GROMACS .gro file of C-alpha atoms in nm:
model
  369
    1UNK     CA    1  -9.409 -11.541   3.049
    2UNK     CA    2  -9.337 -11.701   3.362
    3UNK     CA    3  -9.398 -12.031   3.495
    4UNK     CA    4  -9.284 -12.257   3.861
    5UNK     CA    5  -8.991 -12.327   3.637
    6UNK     CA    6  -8.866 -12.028   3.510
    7UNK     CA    7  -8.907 -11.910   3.860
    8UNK     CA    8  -8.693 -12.220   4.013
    9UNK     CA    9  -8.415 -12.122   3.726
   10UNK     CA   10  -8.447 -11.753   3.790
   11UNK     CA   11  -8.541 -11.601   3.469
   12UNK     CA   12  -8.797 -11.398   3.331
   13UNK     CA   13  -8.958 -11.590   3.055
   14UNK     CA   14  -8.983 -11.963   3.014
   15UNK     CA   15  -8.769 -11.962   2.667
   16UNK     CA   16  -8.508 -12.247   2.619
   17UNK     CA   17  -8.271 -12.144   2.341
   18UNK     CA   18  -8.063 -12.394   2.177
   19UNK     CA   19  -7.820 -12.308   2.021
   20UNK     CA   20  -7.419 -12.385   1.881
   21UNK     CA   21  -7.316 -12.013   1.939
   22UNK     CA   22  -7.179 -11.901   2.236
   23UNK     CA   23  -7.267 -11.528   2.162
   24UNK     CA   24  -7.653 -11.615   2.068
   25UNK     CA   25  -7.693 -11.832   2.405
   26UNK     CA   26  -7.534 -11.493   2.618
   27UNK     CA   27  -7.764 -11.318   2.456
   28UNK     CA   28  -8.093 -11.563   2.515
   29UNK     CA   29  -8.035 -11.540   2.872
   30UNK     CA   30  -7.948 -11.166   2.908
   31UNK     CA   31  -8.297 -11.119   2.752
   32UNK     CA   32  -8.415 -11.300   3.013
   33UNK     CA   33  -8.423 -11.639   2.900
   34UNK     CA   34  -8.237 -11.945   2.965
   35UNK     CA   35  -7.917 -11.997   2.649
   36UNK     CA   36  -7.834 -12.320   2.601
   37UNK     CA   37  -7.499 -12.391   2.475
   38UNK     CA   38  -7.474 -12.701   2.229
   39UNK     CA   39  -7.141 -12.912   2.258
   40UNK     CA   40  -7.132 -13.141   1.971
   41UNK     CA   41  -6.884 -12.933   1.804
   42UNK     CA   42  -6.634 -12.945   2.084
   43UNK     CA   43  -6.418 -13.236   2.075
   44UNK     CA   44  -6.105 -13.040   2.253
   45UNK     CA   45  -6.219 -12.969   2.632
   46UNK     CA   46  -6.013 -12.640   2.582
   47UNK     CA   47  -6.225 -12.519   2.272
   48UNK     CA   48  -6.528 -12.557   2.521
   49UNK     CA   49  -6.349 -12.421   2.831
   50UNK     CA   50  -6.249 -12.137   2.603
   51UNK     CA   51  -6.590 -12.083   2.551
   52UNK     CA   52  -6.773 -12.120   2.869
   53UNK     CA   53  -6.525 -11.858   2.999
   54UNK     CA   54  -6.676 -11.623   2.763
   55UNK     CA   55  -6.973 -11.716   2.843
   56UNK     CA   56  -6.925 -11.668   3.213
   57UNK     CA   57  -6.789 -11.301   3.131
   58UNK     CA   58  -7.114 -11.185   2.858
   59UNK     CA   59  -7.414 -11.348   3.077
   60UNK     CA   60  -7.417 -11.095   3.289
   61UNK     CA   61  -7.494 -11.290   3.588
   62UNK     CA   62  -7.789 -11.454   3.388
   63UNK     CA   63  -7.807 -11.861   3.409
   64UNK     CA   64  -7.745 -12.098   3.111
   65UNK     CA   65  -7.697 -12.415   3.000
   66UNK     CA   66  -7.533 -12.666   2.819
   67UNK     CA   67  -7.655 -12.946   2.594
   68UNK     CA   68  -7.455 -13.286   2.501
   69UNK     CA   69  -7.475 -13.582   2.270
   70UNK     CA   70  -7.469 -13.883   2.497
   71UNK     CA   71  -7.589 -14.213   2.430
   72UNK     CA   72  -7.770 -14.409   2.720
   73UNK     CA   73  -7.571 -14.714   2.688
   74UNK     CA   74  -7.207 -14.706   2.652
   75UNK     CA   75  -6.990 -14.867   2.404
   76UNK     CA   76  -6.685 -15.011   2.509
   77UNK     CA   77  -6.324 -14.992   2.412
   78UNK     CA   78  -6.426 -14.874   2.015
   79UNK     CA   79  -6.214 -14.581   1.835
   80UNK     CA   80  -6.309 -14.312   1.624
   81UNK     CA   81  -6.050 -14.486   1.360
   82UNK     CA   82  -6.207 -14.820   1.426
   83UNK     CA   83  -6.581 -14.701   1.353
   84UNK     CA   84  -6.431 -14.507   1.043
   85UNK     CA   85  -6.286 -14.846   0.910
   86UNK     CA   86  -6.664 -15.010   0.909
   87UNK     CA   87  -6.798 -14.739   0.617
   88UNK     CA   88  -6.817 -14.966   0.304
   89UNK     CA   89  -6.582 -14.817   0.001
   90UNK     CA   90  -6.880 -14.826  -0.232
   91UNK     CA   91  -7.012 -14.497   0.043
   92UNK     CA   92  -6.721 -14.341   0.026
   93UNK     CA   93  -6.724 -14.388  -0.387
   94UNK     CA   94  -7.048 -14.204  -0.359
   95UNK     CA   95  -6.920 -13.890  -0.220
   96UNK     CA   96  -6.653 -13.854  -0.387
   97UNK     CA   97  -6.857 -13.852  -0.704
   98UNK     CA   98  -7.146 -13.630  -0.588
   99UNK     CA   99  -6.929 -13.341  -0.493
  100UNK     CA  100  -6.734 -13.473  -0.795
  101UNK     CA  101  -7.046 -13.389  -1.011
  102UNK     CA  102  -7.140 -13.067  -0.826
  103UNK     CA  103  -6.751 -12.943  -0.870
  104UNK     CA  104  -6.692 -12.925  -0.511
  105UNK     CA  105  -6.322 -12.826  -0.453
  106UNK     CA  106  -6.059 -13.009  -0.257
  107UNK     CA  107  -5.995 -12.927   0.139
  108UNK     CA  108  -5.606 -12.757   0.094
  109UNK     CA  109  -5.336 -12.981   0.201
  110UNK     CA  110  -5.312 -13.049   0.547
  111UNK     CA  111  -5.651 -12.877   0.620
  112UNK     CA  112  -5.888 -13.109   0.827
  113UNK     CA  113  -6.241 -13.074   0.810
  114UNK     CA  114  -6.419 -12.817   1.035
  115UNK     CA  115  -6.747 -13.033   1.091
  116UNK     CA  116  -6.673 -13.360   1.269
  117UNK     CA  117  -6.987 -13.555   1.458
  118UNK     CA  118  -6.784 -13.713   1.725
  119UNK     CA  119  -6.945 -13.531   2.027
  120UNK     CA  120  -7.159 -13.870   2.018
  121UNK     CA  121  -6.899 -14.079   2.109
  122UNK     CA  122  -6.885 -14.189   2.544
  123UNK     CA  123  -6.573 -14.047   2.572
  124UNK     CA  124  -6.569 -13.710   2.389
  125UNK     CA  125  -6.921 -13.613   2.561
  126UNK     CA  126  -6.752 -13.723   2.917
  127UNK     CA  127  -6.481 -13.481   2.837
  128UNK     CA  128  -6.688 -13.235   2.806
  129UNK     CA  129  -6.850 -13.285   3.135
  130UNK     CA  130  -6.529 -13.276   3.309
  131UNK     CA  131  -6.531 -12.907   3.188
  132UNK     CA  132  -6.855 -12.796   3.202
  133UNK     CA  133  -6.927 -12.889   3.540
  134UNK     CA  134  -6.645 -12.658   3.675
  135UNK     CA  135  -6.895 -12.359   3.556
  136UNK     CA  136  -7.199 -12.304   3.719
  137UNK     CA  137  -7.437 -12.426   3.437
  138UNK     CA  138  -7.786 -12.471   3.555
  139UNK     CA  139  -7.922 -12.745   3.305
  140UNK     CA  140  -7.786 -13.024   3.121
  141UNK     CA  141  -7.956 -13.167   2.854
  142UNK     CA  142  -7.910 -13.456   2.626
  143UNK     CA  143  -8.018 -13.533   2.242
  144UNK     CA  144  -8.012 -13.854   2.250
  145UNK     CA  145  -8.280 -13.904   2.550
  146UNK     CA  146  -8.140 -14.012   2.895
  147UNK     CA  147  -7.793 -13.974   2.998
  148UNK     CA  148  -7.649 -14.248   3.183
  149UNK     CA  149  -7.725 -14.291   3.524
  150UNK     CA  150  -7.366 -14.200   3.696
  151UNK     CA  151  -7.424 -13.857   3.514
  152UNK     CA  152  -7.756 -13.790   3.603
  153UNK     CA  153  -7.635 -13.842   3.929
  154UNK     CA  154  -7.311 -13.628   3.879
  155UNK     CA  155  -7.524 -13.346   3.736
  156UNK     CA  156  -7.752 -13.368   4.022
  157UNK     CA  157  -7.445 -13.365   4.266
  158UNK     CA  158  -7.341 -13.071   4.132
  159UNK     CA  159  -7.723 -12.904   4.181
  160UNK     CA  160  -7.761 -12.906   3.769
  161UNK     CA  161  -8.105 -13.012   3.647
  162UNK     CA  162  -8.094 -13.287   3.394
  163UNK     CA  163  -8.294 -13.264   3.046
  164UNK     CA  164  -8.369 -13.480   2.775
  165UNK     CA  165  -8.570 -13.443   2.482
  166UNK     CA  166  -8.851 -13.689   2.394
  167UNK     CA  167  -9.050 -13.787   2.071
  168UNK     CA  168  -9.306 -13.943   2.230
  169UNK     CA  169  -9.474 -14.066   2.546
  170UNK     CA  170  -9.315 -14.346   2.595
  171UNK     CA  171  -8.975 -14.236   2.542
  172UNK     CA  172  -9.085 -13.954   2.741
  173UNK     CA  173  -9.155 -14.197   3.049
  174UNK     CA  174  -8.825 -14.347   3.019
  175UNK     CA  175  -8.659 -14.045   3.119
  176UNK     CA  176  -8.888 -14.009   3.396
  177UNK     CA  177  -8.789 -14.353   3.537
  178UNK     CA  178  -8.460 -14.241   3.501
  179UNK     CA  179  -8.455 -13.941   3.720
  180UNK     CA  180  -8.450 -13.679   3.448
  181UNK     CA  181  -8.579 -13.320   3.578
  182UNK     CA  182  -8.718 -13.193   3.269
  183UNK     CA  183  -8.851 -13.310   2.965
  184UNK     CA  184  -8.850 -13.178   2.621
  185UNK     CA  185  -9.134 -13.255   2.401
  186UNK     CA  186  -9.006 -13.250   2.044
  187UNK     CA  187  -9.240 -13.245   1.783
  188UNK     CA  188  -9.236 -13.390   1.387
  189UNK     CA  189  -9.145 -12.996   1.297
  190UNK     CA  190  -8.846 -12.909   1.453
  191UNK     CA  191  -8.474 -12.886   1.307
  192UNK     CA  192  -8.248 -13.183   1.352
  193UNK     CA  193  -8.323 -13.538   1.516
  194UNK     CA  194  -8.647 -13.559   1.548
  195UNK     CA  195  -8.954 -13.848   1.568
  196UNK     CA  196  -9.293 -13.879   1.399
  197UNK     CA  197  -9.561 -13.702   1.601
  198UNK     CA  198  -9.644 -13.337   1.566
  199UNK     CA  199  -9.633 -13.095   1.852
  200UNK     CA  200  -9.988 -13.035   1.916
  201UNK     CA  201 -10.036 -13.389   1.934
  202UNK     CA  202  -9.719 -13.464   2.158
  203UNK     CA  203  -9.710 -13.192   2.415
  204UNK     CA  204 -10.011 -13.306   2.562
  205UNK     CA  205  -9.948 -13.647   2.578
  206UNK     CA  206  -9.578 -13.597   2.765
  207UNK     CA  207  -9.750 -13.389   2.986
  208UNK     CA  208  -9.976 -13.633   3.089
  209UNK     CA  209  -9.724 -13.926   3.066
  210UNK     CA  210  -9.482 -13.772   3.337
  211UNK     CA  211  -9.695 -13.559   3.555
  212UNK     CA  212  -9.594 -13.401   3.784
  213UNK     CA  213  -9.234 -13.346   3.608
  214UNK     CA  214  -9.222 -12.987   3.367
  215UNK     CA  215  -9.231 -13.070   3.054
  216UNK     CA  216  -9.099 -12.801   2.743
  217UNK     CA  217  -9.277 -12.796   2.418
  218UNK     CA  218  -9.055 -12.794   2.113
  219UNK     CA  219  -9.094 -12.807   1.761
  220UNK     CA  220  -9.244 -12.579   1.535
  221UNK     CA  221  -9.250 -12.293   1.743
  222UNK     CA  222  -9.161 -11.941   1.647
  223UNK     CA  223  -9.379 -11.663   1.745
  224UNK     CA  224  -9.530 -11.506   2.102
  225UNK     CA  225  -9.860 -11.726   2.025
  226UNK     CA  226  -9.712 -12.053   1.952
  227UNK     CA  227  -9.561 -11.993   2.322
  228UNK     CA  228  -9.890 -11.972   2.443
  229UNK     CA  229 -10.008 -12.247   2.272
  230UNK     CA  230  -9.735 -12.475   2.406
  231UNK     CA  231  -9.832 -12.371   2.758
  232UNK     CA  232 -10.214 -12.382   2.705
  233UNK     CA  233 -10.122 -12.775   2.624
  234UNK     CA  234  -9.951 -12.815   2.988
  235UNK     CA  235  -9.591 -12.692   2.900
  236UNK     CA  236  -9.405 -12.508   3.121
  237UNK     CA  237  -9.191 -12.331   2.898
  238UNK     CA  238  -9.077 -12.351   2.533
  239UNK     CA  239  -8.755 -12.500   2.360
  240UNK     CA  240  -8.672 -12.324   2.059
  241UNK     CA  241  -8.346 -12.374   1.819
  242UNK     CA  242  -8.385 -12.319   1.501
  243UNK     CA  243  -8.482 -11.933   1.507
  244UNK     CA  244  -8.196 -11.828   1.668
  245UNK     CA  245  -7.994 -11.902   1.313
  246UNK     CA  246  -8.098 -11.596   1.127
  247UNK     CA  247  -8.007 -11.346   1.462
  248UNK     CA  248  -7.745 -11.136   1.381
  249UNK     CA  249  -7.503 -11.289   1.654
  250UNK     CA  250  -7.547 -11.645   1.492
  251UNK     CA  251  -7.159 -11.723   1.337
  252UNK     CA  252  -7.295 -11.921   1.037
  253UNK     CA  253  -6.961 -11.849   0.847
  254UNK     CA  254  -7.166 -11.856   0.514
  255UNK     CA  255  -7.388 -11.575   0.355
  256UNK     CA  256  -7.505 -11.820   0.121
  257UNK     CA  257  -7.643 -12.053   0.347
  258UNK     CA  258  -7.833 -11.786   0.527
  259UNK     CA  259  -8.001 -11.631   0.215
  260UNK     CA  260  -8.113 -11.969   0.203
  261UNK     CA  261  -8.268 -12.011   0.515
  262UNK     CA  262  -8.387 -11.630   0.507
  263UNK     CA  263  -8.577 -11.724   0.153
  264UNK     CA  264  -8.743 -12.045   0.255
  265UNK     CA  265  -9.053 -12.180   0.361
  266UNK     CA  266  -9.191 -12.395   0.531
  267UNK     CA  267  -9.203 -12.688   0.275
  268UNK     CA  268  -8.851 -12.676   0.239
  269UNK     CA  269  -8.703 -12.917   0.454
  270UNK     CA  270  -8.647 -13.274   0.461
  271UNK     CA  271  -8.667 -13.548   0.770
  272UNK     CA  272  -8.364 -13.723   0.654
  273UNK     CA  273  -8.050 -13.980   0.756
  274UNK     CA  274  -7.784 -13.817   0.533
  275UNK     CA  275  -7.633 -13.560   0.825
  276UNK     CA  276  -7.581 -13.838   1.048
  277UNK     CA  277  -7.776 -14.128   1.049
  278UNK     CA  278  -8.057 -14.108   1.217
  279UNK     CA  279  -8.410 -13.902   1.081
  280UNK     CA  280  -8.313 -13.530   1.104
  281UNK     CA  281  -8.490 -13.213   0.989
  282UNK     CA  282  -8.292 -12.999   0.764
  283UNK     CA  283  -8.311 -12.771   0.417
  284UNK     CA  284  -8.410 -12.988   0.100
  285UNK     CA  285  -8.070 -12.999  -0.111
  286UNK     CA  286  -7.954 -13.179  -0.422
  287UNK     CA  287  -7.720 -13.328  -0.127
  288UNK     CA  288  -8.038 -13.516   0.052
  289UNK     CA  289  -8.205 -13.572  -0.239
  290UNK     CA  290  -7.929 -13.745  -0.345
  291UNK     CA  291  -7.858 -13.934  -0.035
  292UNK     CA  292  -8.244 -14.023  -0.020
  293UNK     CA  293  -8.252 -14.118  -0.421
  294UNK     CA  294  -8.350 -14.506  -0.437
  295UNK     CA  295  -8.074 -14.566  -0.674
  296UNK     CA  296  -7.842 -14.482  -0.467
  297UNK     CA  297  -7.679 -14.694  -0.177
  298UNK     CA  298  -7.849 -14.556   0.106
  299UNK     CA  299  -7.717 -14.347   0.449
  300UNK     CA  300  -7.525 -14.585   0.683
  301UNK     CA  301  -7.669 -14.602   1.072
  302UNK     CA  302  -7.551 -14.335   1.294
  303UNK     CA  303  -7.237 -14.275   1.355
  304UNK     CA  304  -7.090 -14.419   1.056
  305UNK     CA  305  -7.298 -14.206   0.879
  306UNK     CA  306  -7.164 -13.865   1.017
  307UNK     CA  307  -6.805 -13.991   1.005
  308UNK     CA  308  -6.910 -14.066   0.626
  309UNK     CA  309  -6.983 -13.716   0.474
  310UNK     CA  310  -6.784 -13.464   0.779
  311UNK     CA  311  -6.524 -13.400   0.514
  312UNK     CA  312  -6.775 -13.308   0.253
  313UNK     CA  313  -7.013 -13.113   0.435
  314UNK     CA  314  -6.674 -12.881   0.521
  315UNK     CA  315  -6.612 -12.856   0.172
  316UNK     CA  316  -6.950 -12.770   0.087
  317UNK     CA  317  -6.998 -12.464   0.355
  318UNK     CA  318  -6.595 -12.363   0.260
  319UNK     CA  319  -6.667 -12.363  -0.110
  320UNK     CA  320  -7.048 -12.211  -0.058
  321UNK     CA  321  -7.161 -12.478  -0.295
  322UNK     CA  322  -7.551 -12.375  -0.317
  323UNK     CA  323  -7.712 -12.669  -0.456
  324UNK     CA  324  -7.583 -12.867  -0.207
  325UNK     CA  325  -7.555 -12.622   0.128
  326UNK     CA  326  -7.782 -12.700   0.409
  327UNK     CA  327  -7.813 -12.719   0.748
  328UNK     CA  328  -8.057 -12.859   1.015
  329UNK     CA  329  -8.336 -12.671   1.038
  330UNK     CA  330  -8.728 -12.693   1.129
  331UNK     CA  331  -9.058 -12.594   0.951
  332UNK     CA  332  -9.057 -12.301   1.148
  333UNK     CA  333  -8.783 -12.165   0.893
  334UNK     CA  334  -9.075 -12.046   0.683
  335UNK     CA  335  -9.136 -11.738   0.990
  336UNK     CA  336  -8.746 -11.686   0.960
  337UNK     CA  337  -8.736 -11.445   0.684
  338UNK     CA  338  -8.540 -11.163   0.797
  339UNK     CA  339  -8.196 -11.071   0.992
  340UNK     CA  340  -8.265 -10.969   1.372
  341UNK     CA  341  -8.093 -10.972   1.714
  342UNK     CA  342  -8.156 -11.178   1.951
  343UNK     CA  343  -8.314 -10.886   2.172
  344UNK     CA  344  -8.575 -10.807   1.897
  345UNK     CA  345  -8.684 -11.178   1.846
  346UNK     CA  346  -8.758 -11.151   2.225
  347UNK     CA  347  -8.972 -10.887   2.196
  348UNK     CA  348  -9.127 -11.015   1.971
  349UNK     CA  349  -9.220 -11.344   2.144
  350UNK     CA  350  -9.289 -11.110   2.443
  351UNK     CA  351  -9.557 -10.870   2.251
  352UNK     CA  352  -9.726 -11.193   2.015
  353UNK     CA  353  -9.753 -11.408   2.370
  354UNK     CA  354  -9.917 -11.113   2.491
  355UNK     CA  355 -10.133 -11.052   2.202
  356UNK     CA  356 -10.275 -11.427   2.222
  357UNK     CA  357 -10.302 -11.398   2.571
  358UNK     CA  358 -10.511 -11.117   2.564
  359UNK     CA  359 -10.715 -11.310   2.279
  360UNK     CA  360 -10.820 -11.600   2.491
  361UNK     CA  361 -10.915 -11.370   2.784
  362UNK     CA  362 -11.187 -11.176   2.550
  363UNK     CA  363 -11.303 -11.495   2.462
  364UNK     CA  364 -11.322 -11.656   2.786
  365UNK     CA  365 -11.487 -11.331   2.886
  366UNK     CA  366 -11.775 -11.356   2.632
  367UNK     CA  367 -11.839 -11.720   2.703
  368UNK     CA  368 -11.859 -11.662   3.076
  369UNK     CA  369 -12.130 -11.345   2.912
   0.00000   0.00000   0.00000
């Protein structure tokens, strides 16, 4: 499964994994792929140096990235206390009595909440640069589309290719003019933030829109011959996040949520603005349904949004609440419907990319006949 990039990176097969666990992107890339270590989560520098170290030590050797929340145009001189202060009481009245009607239990005294979207914010994702860049990541990418141009630059200074992920072509051109190295095509189907155009329709499209640039398909994309696919459309690799959740090194800290991912398909997740604001992929819950009802007073732009409901999401994964547990998650979650590790999902992309490989060559073969 390789391609000129995974050959520039130095791995094996041209598989991007995404992921929030340290221990699930070690293992992507010592199965010869390329990990890619999501920060949102880290808004002390030494919870992320903590875990880059460990990183550095279980990698064997093997290349990785990391992956940041980082808006292209800064905001100036605004605290986290000072966005919190915008979010309308009659919001925070509606949390408090949805979890009220779910019984969702208190946080204990003193306890803050584990799940806090603040990795968006200028300063918090420059913090984490300040770290990461003292390990020898290979690839930085960005969520929110193009970083700004003094890191693109910084990230380039320090020989680290710069991605960004792109919902269409004309975003996808964007990060071309900005000097971005790679750029992920993200279709309609994948987990989290995500746009309106299916993969089959957008890979080709970004491929064409920033030739000569490699471009990754994402979205929707679980198996061996949904790899093949994605590089029969002009990709030169594949970008895949949600089906790392089910692996056995994936830290979910909640059985419940992943029987629920293990028993559901792949009509049951929503494109919604109740996580944080803007459209993002995720289970169908009585939480999103609730957040999406008509009557009720809608989700609040991103990030007041994610400030908003960070204290009840952490009561809802503490407490295991099942109506209302979820996480972001794509179609794909319908293929995800047993525990493996990360090794055996690779050989399974490995032997099904083979398998449609093989496929096209008989038929080629008989047409040529």
């Amino acid at each position: 499964m390789e391609t000129e990039l995974s050959r520039k990176l130095g791995i094996e097969h041209a598989i991007f994994g995404f992921t929030p666990f340290p221990a699930v992107a070690a293992a992507i890339s010592r199965a010869g792929g390329f990990g890619v270590l999501g920060a949102v989560r880290y808004t002390a520098p030494d919870d992320l140096k903590r875990d880059l170290d460990w990183m550095q030590e279980h990698t064997d050797g093997k290349p990785y990235g990391l992956d940041v929340v980082m808006p292209a145009k800064k905001v100036e001189g605004v605290t986290e206390a000072e966005v919190e202060a915008m979010i309308p009481e009659g919001h925070r009245q509606f949390v408090r009595d949805t979890l009220a009607e779910h019984g969702v239990p208190e946080l204990a005294e003193g306890e803050a909440s584990g799940w806090r979207i603040t990795g968006w914010m200028e300063q918090v994702a420059r913090n984490q640069l300040d770290v990461a860049f003292d390990y020898p990541i290979k690839l930085l990418a960005n969520a929110l589309g193009s970083p700004p141009a003094d890191v693109v630059q910084r990230a380039h200074d320090h020989g680290v290719l710069v991605a960004a992920l792109a919902g269409s072509a004309k975003h996808a051109r964007r990060h071309a003019e900005a000097g971005i190295d790679i750029v992920v095509a993200q279709g309609y189907e994948a987990g989290g933030h995500t746009g309106e155009i299916a993969s089959m329709v957008l890979v080709p499209e970004v491929v064409e829109a920033v030739h000569p640039l490699p471009v990754l398909a994402a979205g929707g994309i679980g198996s061996g011959e949904q790899i093949a696919a994605g590089l029969s459309l002009g990709a030169q690799g594949a970008w895949l996040g949600s089906l790392w959740l089910t692996t056995t090194e994936a830290d979910l800290h909640s059985r419940a949520l992943t029987a629920k991912l293990l028993a559901a398909g792949s009509g049951d997740t929503v494109r919604s603005r109740a996580l944080t604001g803007k459209p993002a992929r995720q289970l169908r819950t009585e939480w999103t349904d609730a957040w999406d009802d008509p009557s009720g007073p809608g989700t609040l732009p991103m990030p007041l949004q994610g400030l908003l409901v960070a204290d009840a999401v952490s009561r809802i994964q503490k407490y295991e609440v099942a109506p209302l547990l979820g996480t972001p998650v794509g179609q794909i979650v319908g293929r995800m419907n047993s525990e493996r590790t990360v090794q055996q999902v690779f050989d399974e992309l490995t032997s099904g990319f083979e398998r449609a490989v093989d496929r096209v060559i008989r038929i080629a073969g008989r047409s040529r006949s």
